[in-house]
Amino acid sequence: MASAGPAPGARLPAFSAPRSSPAVPPIVVRVAVPSPLRRLLDYSLPPALAGGEIRGCRVRVPFGAREVVGVVLDTTDRTDVPADKLKPVRARLDPVPVLAPDLLALCRWAASYYHHAPGDVIATALPVLLRQGEAAGRRKLPVWRATPGGRGAPASATARSAKQAAALAALCAHEDGIPRALLDGLGIERAQLVALQKKGLAEEIEVDVEPGAGDADPVHAPLLAEVPLVASADQANALAAVRAQIDAFRVFLVEGVTGSGKTEVYLQLAADVLARGRQVLVLVPEIGLTPQTVERFRRRFNRPVVVLHSGLNDRERLDAWLDAASGRAAIVLGTRSAVFTPLASPGLVIVDEEHDASFKQQDGFRYHARDLAILRARNAGVPVVLGSATPALESLHNAASGKYAHLRLTQRAGSAVKPRMDVIDIRKQKLVEGLGESLLREARATLARGEQVLLFINRRGFAPALVCHDCGWTADCRRCDARYTLHLDPRHLHCHHCGSEAGIPRACPKCGGTDLVPVGLGTERVEQSLGTLLPGASLLRLDSDTARRKATLPRLLEQVHAGKPLVLVGTQMLAKGHHFPHVTLVGILDADSGLLSADFRAGERLAQVLVQVAGRAGRAEKPGQVLVQTRQPDHPLLVRLLKEGYDAWARDALAERRMAELPPWTRLALVRAEATRDTTALDWLENVKAAASALLDDSDLLLMGPAPAPMARRGGRYRAQLLVQAGNSGELHRFLERLVPLIEADPESRRVRWSLDVDPVDLY
Ligand code: ADP
Ligand code: ZN
Ligand code: ZN
């Protein structure tokens, strides 16, 4: 969209600034502009543009040689910008704020907590059309309809043109008019309509686009469209606890194994909140993968449910945003960025699968949606419910310290029983393509009983390496310190780190040998080998390669739900939200990569994925079994987790983190840098460290590194990092507040790409 003037068809005109300079001293507004600047820019607000609340309104301002759309975050009567340098706001785009005070506060807090550019934070919070200057109103739809005169017109009025007569008849048949876009399909030509218009028989008007056609009438239908389930004792307990504080801020951690009825608890709490005319915000990890959650909210309530997902176009996204802002949407469901959805009257915030790493944005503005959701609930004075079968250690820590209320659902709903978990020591077994004899035997038996098998392997593609048998050459990504993954479907080499692709060489480029062997296991390979190992069995594969093909996922889930015996092979995608009632055997092909990783969160991730994958099994009447293949059967994580469960493991893990002075006992921030020359980033971080050391005083803050990133080269850039560890959040932020301006002021900083990650989830 062109940046000159508001979008065509915009309902609210922009107020243009007068050219002459105003007589009274102008108000100074502080504007977040779309740029990496970590501060607000001051502009004068001509009196003609003042009036009403300006904070939260969009303005057009000059920025360098361009004109950009920014958002006013504040006003002031004092500015450091000399009067002759202070540029005026060119236009005000909103008579009333698009960002209500609560969202403005959230954005400001996030910009300061993550030490990130406010303009970029605002860009995350605003739908793209609003960023581009589109009017903050629903789209108007041009519609042709018959005038009253046209309706009563005698046949003689169109006697001379059969086409006109047909067009008029069509308009009369559609009382609400026919949208312009549909005219073609009805065989109506514009010329006929114009002719009818000249005779006063037809007119073109603009109507409000009615949102979410198909939604129930929000006012007249009863709230509930289906009867809630009778709550179990655990559910009733959890419900009572939240209901007792439904009007106040409190964090509730609802911990319950998969199938224990957490979603039912969300639904019943949502009913209470909706009944009081308030809105519910539900955050989920990956919406495309949890259609069942969306479906259950839609089925339960006769109220508009707005779903923010990646499939929306810009206009649909803006309309959804406006529906939430106006209060029309009773329930707003979305992934990470939905935490910034405006709500007219928030009543409850729910974060489902709160441990999921996808809530943390991994580039640019690295916010954590769960943490911001908690802040939002606090600002709004409403409860927030975090749900998970495997809560993050941070959340368990907060529950243990009493900061969060800890509610447990210990029983599986209905008659489903918990699956049995066993370790298989594969050191003593012959492995065929990663599958041990006992796992294969159990798989055959399960299929023979007419039940389903789920095999989990955390790598997609055919094999994670292609190696020359003669000289040991490996196919490495040209741009990363990483091996290419071999894919056979379709055939190519793929770097999972930078996305680059290459053809599969016929011969070794080093020695010319032709014996290139795939090493290691991926989902494709397991699927292929199962074809021989379990002849005749139906095989399905679920990973991001198959899920990307649009129609595949629903079709695949349908097959699994049909209940015929089959083997489902997949990555951690399997662990997310799906209910597989007919799966009674879960095989974890390789637990060891998680056990061996250097990342301090690797153990937590492995424990979560094991429990989550296990949770897919045995949900109906049939009991489930989980077999974990490992070469480290005595590893404390496995022993504790499998024998005593997630909570017991988590207690151990928290104790270990405490000893190692790792989060949640301490707070971390990671300064990352990357550059095209190999030592630039590292050298720059050395300088940052030197400057940072001077700020340390006698605080017990620790600087670790700098060191090359675990993957030192990625996407053609050399990467390094400096880790900051502080005893608590306050200490960390007091330090960063002083460090970041130093970095920004240093001209050397322009030689690298640097970023700051507060509360990093990944240390690479
Ligand atoms: P979770 O969200 O913890 O995985 P769900 O709320 O999806 O659990 O519940 C799992 C299954 O048990 C669903 O099919 C649900 O309909 C059923 N269920 C939940 N609560 C009850 C209840 N109180 N009585 C009977 N069935 C229930
Ligand atoms: Zn070779
Ligand atoms: Zn790469």
Coordinates of C-alpha atoms in Angstrom, one line a residue, residues 24 28 50 88 170 220 335 360 382 411 418 441 561 622 674 696:
V24 CA 0.3 28.7 20.5
V28 CA 5.1 17.6 22.0
A50 CA -4.9 18.0 19.1
P88 CA 5.5 18.6 13.3
A170 CA -31.7 -10.4 -9.7
H220 CA -30.6 -13.6 21.8
T335 CA -1.0 -18.2 19.1
K360 CA 8.8 -17.4 23.1
V382 CA -8.5 -10.8 36.1
Q411 CA -7.2 -38.5 37.2
K418 CA -2.4 -43.8 32.7
R441 CA 7.5 -57.4 18.8
H561 CA -9.5 -41.3 14.5
K622 CA -7.7 -49.5 26.3
E674 CA 26.9 -12.1 14.2
L696 CA 29.4 -4.4 37.6

